Structure formats: C-alpha cells, structure tokens
mmCIF file of C-alpha atoms (C1' of nucleotides) in Angstrom:
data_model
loop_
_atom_site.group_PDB
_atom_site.id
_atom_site.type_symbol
_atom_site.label_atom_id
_atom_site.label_comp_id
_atom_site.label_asym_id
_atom_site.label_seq_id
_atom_site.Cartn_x
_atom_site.Cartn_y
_atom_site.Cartn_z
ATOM 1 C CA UNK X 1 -7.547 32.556 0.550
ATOM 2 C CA UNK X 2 -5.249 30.355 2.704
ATOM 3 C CA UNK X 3 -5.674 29.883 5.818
ATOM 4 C CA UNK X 4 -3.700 32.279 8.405
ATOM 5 C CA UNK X 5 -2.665 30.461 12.038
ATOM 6 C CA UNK X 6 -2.079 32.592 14.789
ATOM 7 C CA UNK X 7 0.304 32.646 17.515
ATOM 8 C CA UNK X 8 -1.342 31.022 20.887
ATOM 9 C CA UNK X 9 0.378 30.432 24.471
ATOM 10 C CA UNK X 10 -1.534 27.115 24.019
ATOM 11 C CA UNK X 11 -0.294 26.467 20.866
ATOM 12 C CA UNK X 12 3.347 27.151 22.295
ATOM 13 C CA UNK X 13 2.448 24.870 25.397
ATOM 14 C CA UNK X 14 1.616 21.849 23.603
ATOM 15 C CA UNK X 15 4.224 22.301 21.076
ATOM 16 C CA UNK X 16 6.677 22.483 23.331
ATOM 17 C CA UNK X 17 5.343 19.669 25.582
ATOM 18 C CA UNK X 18 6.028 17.167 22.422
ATOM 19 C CA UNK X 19 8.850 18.413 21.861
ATOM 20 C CA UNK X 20 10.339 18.000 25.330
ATOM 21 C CA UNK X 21 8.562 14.710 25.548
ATOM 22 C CA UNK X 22 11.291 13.915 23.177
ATOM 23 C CA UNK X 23 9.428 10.669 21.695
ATOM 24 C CA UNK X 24 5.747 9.719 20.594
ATOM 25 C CA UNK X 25 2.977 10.727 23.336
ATOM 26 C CA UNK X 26 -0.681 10.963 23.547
ATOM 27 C CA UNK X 27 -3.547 13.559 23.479
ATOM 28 C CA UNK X 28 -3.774 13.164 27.337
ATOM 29 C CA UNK X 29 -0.261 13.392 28.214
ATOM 30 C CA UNK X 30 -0.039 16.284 26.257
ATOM 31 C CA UNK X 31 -2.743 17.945 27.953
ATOM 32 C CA UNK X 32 -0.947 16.746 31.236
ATOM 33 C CA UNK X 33 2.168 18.192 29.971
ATOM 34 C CA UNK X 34 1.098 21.553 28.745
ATOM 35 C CA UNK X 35 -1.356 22.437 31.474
ATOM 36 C CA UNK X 36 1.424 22.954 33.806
ATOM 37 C CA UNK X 37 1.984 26.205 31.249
ATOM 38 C CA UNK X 38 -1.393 26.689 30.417
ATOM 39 C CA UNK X 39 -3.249 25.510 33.476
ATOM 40 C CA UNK X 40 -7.150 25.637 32.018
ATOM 41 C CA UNK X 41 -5.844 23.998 28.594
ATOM 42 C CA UNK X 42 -8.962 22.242 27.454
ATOM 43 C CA UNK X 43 -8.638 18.455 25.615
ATOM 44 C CA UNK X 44 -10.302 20.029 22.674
ATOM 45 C CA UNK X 45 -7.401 22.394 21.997
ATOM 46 C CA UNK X 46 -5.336 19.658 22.395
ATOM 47 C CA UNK X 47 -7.035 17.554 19.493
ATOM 48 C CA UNK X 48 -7.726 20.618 17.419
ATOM 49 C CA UNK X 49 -3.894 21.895 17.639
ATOM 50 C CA UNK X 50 -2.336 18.464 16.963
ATOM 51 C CA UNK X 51 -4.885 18.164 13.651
ATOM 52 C CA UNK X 52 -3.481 21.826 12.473
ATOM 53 C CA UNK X 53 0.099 20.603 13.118
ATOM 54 C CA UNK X 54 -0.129 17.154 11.892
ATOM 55 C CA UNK X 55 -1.619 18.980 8.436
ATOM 56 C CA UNK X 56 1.012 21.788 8.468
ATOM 57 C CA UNK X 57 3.925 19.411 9.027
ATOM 58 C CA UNK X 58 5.125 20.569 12.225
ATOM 59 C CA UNK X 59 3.942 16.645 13.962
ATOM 60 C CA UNK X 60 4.430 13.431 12.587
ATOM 61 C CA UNK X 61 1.100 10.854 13.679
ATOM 62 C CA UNK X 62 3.196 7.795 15.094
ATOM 63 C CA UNK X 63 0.568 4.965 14.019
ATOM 64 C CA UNK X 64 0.807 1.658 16.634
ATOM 65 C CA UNK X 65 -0.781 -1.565 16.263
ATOM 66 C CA UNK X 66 -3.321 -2.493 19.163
ATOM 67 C CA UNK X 67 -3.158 1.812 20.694
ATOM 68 C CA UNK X 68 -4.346 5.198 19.681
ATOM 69 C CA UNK X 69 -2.007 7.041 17.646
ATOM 70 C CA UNK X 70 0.740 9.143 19.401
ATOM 71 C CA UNK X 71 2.442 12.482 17.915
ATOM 72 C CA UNK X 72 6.225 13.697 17.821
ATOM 73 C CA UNK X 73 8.377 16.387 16.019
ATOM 74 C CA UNK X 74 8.913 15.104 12.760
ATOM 75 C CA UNK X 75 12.857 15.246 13.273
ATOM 76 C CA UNK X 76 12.593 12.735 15.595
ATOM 77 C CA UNK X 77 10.524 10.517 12.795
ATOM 78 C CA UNK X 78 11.385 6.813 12.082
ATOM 79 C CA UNK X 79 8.958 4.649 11.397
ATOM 80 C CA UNK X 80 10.327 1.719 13.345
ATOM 81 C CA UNK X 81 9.571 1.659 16.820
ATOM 82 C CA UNK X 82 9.743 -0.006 20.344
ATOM 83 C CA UNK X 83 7.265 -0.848 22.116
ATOM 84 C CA UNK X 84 8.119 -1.276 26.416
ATOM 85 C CA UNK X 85 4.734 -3.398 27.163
ATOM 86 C CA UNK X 86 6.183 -2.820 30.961
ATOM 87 C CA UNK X 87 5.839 1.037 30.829
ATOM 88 C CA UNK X 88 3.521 1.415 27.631
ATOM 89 C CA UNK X 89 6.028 4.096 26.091
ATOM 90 C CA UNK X 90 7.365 3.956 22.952
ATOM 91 C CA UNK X 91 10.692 4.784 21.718
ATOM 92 C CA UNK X 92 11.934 5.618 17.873
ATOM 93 C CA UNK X 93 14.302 2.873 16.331
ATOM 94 C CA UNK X 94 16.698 3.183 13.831
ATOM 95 C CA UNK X 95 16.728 0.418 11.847
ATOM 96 C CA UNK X 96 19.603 -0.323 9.043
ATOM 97 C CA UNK X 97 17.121 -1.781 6.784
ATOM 98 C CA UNK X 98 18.371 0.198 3.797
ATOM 99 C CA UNK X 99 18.996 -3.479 1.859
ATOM 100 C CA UNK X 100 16.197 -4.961 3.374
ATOM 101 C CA UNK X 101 13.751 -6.056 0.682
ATOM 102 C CA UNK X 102 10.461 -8.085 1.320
ATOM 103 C CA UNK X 103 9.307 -10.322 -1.823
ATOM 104 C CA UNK X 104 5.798 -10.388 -2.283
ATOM 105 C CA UNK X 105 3.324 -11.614 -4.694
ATOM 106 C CA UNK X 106 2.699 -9.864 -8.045
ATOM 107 C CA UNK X 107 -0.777 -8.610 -6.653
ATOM 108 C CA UNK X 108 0.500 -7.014 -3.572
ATOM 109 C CA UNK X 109 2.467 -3.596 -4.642
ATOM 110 C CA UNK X 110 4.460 -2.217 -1.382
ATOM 111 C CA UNK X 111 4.402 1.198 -0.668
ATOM 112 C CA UNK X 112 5.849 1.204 2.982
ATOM 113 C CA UNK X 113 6.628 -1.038 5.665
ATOM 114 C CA UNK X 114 7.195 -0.746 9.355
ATOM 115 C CA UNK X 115 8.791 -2.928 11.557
ATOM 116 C CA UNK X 116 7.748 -2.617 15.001
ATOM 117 C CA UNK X 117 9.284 -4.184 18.189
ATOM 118 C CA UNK X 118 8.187 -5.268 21.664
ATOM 119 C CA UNK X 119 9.791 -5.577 24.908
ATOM 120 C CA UNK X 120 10.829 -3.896 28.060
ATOM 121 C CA UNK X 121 13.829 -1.732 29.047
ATOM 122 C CA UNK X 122 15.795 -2.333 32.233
ATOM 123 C CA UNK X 123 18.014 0.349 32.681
ATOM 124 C CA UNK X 124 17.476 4.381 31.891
ATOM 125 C CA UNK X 125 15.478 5.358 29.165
ATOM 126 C CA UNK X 126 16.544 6.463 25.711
ATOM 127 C CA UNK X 127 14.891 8.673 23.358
ATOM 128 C CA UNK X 128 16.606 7.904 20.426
ATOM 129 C CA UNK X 129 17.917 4.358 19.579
ATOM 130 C CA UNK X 130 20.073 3.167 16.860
ATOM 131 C CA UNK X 131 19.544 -0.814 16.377
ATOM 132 C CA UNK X 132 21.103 -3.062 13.448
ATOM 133 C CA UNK X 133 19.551 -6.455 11.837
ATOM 134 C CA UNK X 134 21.904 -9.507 11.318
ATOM 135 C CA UNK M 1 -15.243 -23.489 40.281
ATOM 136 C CA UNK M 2 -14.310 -22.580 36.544
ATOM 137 C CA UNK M 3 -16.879 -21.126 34.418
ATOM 138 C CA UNK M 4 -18.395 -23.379 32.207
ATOM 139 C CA UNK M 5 -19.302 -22.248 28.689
ATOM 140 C CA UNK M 6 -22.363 -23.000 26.713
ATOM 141 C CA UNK M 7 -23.056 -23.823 23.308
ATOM 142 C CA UNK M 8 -25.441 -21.242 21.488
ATOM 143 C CA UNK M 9 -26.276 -20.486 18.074
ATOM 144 C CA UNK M 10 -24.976 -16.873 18.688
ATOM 145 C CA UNK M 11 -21.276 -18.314 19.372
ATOM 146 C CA UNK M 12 -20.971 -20.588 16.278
ATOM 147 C CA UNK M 13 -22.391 -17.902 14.183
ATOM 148 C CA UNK M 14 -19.603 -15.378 15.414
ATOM 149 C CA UNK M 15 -17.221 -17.875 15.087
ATOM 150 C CA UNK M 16 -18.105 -19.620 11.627
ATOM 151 C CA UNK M 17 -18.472 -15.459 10.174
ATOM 152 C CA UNK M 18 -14.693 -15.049 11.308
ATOM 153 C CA UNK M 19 -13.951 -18.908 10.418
ATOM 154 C CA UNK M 20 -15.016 -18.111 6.540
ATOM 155 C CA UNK M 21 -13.912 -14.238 6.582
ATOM 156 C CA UNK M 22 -10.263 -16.350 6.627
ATOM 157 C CA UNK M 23 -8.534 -13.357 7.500
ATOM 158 C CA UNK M 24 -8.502 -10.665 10.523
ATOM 159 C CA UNK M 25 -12.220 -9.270 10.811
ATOM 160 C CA UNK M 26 -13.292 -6.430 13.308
ATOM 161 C CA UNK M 27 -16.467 -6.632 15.548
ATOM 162 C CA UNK M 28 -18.608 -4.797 12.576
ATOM 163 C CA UNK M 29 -17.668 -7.011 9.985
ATOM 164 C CA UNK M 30 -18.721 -10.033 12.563
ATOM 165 C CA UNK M 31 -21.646 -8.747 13.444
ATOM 166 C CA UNK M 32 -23.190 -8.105 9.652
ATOM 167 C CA UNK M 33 -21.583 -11.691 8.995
ATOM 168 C CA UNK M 34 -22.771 -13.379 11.540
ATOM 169 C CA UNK M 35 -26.462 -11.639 11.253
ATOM 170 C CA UNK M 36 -26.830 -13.550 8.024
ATOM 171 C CA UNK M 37 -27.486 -16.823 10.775
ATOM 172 C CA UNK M 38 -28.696 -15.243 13.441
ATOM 173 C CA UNK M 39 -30.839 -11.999 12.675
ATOM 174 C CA UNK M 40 -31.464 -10.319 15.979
ATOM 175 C CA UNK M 41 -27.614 -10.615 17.306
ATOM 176 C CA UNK M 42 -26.937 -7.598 19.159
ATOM 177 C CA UNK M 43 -23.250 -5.929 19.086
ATOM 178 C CA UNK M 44 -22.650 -6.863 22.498
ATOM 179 C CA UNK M 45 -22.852 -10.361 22.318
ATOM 180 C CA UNK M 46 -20.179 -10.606 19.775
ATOM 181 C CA UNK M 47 -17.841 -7.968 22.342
ATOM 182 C CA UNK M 48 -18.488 -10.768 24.784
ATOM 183 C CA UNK M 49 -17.877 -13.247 22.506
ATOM 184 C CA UNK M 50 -14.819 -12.075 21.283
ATOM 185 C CA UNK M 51 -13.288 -11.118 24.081
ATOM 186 C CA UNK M 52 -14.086 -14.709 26.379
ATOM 187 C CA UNK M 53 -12.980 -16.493 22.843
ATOM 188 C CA UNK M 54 -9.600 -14.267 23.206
ATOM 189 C CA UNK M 55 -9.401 -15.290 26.506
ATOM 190 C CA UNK M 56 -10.163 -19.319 25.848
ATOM 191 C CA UNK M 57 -7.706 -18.693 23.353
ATOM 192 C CA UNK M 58 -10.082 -19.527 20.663
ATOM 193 C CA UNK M 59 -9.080 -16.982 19.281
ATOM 194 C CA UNK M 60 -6.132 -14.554 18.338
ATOM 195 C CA UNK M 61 -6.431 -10.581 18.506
ATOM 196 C CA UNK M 62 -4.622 -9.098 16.006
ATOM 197 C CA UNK M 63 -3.256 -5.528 16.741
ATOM 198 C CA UNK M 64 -3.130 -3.053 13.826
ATOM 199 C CA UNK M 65 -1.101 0.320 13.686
ATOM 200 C CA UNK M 66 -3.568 3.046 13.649
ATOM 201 C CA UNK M 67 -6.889 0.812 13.553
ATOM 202 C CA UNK M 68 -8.934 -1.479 16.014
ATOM 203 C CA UNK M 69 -7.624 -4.717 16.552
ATOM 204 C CA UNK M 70 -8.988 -7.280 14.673
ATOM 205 C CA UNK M 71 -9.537 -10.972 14.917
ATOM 206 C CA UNK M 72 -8.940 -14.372 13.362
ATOM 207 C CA UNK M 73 -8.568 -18.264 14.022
ATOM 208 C CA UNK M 74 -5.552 -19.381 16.066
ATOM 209 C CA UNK M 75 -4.156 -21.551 13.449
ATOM 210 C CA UNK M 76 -3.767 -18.625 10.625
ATOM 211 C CA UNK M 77 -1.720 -16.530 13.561
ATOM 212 C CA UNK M 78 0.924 -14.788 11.636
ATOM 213 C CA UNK M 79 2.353 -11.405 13.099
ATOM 214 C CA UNK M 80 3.233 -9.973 10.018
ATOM 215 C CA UNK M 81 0.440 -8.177 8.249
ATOM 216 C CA UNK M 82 -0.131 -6.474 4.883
ATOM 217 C CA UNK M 83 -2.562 -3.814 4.919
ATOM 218 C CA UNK M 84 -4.139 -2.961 1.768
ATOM 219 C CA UNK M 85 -4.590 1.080 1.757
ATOM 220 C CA UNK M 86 -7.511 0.998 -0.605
ATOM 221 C CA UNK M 87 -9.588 -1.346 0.630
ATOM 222 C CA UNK M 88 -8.609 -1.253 4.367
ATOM 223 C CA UNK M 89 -8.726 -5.500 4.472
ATOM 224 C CA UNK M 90 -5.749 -6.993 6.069
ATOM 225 C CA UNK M 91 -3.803 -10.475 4.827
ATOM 226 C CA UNK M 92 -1.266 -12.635 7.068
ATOM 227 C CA UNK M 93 2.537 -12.644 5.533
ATOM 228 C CA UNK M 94 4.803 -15.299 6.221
ATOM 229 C CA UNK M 95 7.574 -13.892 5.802
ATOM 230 C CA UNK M 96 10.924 -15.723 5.820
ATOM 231 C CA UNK M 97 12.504 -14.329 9.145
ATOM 232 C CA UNK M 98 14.180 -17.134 10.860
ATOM 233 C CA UNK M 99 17.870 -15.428 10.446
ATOM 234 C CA UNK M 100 16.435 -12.549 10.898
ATOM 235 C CA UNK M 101 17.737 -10.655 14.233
ATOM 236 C CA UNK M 102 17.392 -7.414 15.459
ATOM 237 C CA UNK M 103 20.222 -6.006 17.079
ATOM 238 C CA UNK M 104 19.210 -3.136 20.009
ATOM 239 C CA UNK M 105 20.903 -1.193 23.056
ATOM 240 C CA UNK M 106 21.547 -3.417 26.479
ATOM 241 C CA UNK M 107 18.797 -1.827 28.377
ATOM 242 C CA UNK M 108 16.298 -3.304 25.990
ATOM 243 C CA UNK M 109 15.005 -6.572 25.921
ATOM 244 C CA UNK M 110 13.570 -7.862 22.878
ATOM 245 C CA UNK M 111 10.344 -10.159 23.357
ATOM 246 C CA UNK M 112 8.843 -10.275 19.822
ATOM 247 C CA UNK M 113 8.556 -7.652 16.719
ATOM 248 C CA UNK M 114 6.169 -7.650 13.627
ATOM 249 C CA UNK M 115 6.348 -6.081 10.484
ATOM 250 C CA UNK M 116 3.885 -4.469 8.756
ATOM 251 C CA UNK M 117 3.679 -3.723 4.911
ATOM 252 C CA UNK M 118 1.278 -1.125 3.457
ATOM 253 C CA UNK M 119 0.129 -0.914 0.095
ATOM 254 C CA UNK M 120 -2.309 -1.941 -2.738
ATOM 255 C CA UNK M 121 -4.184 -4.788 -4.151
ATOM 256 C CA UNK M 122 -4.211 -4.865 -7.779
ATOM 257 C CA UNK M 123 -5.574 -8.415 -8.805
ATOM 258 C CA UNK M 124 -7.443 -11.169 -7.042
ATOM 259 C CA UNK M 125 -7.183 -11.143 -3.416
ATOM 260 C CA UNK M 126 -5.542 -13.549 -1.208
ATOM 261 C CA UNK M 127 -5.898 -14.859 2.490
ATOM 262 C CA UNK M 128 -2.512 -16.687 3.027
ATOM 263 C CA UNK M 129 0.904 -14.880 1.924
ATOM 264 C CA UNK M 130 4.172 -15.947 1.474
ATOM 265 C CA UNK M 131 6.635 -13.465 0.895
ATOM 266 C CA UNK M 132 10.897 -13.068 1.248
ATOM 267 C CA UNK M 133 13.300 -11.283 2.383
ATOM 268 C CA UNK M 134 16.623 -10.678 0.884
ATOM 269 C "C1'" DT J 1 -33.865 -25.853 37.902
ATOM 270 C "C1'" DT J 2 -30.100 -22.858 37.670
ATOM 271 C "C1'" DA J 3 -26.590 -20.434 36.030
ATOM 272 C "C1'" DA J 4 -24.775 -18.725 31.682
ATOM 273 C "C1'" DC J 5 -26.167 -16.131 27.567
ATOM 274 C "C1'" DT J 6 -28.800 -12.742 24.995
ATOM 275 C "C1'" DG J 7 -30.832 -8.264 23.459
ATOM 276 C "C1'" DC J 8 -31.693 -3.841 24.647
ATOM 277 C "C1'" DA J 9 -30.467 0.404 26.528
ATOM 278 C "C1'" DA J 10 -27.633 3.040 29.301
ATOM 279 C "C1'" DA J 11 -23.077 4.060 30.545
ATOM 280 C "C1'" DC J 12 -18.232 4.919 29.304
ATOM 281 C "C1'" DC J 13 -14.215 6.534 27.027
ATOM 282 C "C1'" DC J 14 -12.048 8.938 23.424
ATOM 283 C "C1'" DT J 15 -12.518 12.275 19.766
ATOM 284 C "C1'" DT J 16 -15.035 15.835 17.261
ATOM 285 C "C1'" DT J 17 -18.162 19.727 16.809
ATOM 286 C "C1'" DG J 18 -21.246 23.951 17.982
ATOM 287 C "C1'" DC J 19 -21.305 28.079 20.140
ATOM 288 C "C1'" DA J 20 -20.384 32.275 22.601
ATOM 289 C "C1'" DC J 21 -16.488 34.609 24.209
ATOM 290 C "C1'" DG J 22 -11.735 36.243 24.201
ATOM 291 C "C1'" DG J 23 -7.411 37.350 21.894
ATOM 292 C "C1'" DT J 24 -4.331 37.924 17.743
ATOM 293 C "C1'" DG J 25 -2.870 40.514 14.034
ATOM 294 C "C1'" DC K 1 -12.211 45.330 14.047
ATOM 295 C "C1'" DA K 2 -12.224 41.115 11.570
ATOM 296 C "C1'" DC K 3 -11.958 36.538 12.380
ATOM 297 C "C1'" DC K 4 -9.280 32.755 14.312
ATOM 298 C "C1'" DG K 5 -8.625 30.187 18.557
ATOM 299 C "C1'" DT K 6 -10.292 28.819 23.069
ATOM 300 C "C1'" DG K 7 -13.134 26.621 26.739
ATOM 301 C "C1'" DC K 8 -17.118 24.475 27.752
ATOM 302 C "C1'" DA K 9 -20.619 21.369 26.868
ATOM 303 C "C1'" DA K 10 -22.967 18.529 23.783
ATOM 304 C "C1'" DA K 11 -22.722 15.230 20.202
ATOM 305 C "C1'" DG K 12 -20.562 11.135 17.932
ATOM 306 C "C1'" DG K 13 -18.468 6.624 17.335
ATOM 307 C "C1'" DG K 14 -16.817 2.477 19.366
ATOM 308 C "C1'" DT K 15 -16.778 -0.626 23.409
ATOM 309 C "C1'" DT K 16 -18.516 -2.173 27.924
ATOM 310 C "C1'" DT K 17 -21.937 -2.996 31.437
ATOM 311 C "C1'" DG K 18 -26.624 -3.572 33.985
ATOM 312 C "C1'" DC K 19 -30.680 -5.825 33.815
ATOM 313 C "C1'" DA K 20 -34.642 -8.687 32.936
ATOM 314 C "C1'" DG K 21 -35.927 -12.299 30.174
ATOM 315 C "C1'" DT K 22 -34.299 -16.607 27.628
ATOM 316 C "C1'" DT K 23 -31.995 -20.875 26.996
ATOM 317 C "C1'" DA K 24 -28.544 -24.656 27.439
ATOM 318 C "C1'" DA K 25 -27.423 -28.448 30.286
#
DNA sequence: TTAACTGCAAACCCTTTGCACGGTG
DNA sequence: CACCGTGCAAAGGGTTTGCAGTTAA
C-alpha cells in the first residue's frame, strides 16, 4: 500500500509561504511565514512537511556551501545561485552554460556541477535572474 | 594588548592531521587524526583550534553546499571543489577560469563565485586537480 | 608566576522522533 | 472509524561555552 497524504491548512500554509517567498528560504522563515495563517504552526510540521514534499516532488532542496539547505518550488529550480553576503538571501541564476564543459581527469566522472556566486545587490530585489558568461 | 598564542602539542597535532589529510577535513576527521598523537584530545580543543587558526589565518574554511565546512592549509586554497558522491571526500580543482566572466543584472555586484562539480571516483585518488574549461 | 590552553561536562542550536490528541477522508 | 497529521516535549547530532586544573613562557 502507498502511502495516502491528506489535505492540511498547515500543509497549505507552508506551501504557500515558499511559494510566495518566490526564491530559496529556510525551515524558520517558513515557520515565520506560515504562522501568520496558521498561528500555533509547530517547527516540527515544518520539517516533517518539507521532507514529504521534497520526496513527492512538490520542493526542490537548494544545497549552499557554508548554510543549511533552503527549499523552493521546483519551477523556480536552477542550480546556479547568488549569494547577497549583505542580506544572506539567495536568489536563482540562470546561467547560459549550455557549452560550458569542465575537463577533468580520467578518474573523476562528472555527474553535475553548480556554479555558485557571491555578492551584494544595491538596488530592488529580483527573484529570478537571467546572467550570461563571456 | 594582543593575545599571544602558545605552542602545545594539541595545536601541532590538529594542524599536522589536516597538514597530511592534504585536502579539506572536518572537525571529526581532525579529531580521530590528530588522536593518533595526542590520545586524550577532547573535541573542543580542536573547535577552538580551528576556529583561532581561521582567524590567524592559518588556516582556510572551506564552505561546502549541503555539508559542514571543512578545512585545509592556506596554500592549497582553491574555491573550486569536486565532491566525490560515494565517498563524501572533497579535492581542490584548478580550474582554468581567468577569461571566465559572469555577466549579471546592475543591481548585483559580483565579489567572487565557485564552482562545484559532483560526481565519482573511479581509480586512485588525488589531492591536487587540474581541470579545463572549454 | 600568570595567563593561555586543555578536558570534561553542560549548554546551545538545529533537526528528528515519540506520543497522545485531533482532523481528514 | 481508521489512520494520518499535528503540537508538544524529549531526544539526537554537531558546535560552543564555563570551569577547574594544567602547562607554556
């Protein structure tokens, strides 16, 4: 027998809060987020919803180097990311890497890579951001 | 008045373990290292001695997507990382990125980026990489 | 001698788990 | 009415801190 999920306000809550977030976010600001729905939203719900979701599908894990792991729809998925060490938010890139190739030794098969930027933002804040390498 | 440091047999073990490991080690893999020399060494004297090393700059912290940072000798600094899946070890790259530029939106600054490759091992291992891109 | 360093244990923080209760289907 | 999901609290794992004793200089 598979598994049946059922249909939760908190479930809605925190789905929605990532999805309004509108890029990667963390356990606690999605707790912050959703409680305003779902005001005595425990952390554990928060953790045990984003583990059903990130299994199902319905959330991509956003993996960083040097910080926990952050969650978005996975519409809004690119690996490549930027990093505003000013705000600590991160934003989605898309990189035109398609002819991008890295060489490396005959030991080392690549599966994936990632190529992640850091920096700060001056002006208004965008959610999605195209970005091209010369 | 600046702190002045002092030599003990716990510090060179911790830093001869990461010295040998030759590439990015976590606090664990120090400690069980370093416990060959020193048997008694407790956990938190190699936090402490990590993080003053980090901060005498002894010492580089090297920040992994979805993992604890790790840390290695100044001089094999590299930002660009391969991260073996199966065996969870991490080797420097030096990848060939002096033309390489990122192009992003006006409102962002860029201070740095790193890539990171994933995949597997299949022969001998390495410490030192050299890879391309094209 | 004295001030930094160590080991141990307790304290923290983040994440997971156990359990009784409440709510979905 | 099954049984999944929730909230709370406790338990884990990793990192930091307090403290008394130890050691480098």
């Amino acid at each position: 027998m598979t598994k049946q999920f059922r249909d939760t306000k908190q479930r809605f809550a925190i789905k929605r809060a990532i999805a309004e977030a509108n890029r990667p976010v963390g356990p606690k600001e999605i707790l912050a987020l959703a409680s305003k729905e779902v005001p005595n939203l425990g952390i554990a719900t928060v953790y045990r919803n984003i583990k059903t979701m990130v299994e199902q599908k319905e959330l991509d894990a956003v993996n960083l180097p040097g910080q926990a792991d952050r969650y978005q729809l996975p519409g809004q998925q690119s690996k490549h990311l930027f990093i505003c060490e000013k705000t600590d938010s991160v934003f989605n890139l898309d990189l035109n890497l398609e002819d991008l190739k890295i060489e490396l030794p005959q030991d080392f098969k690549l599966k994936s890579f990632q190529v992640v930027c850091f920096g700060e933002i001056t002006g208004k804040k965008k959610t999605k951001i195209t970005a091209a390498l010369k």
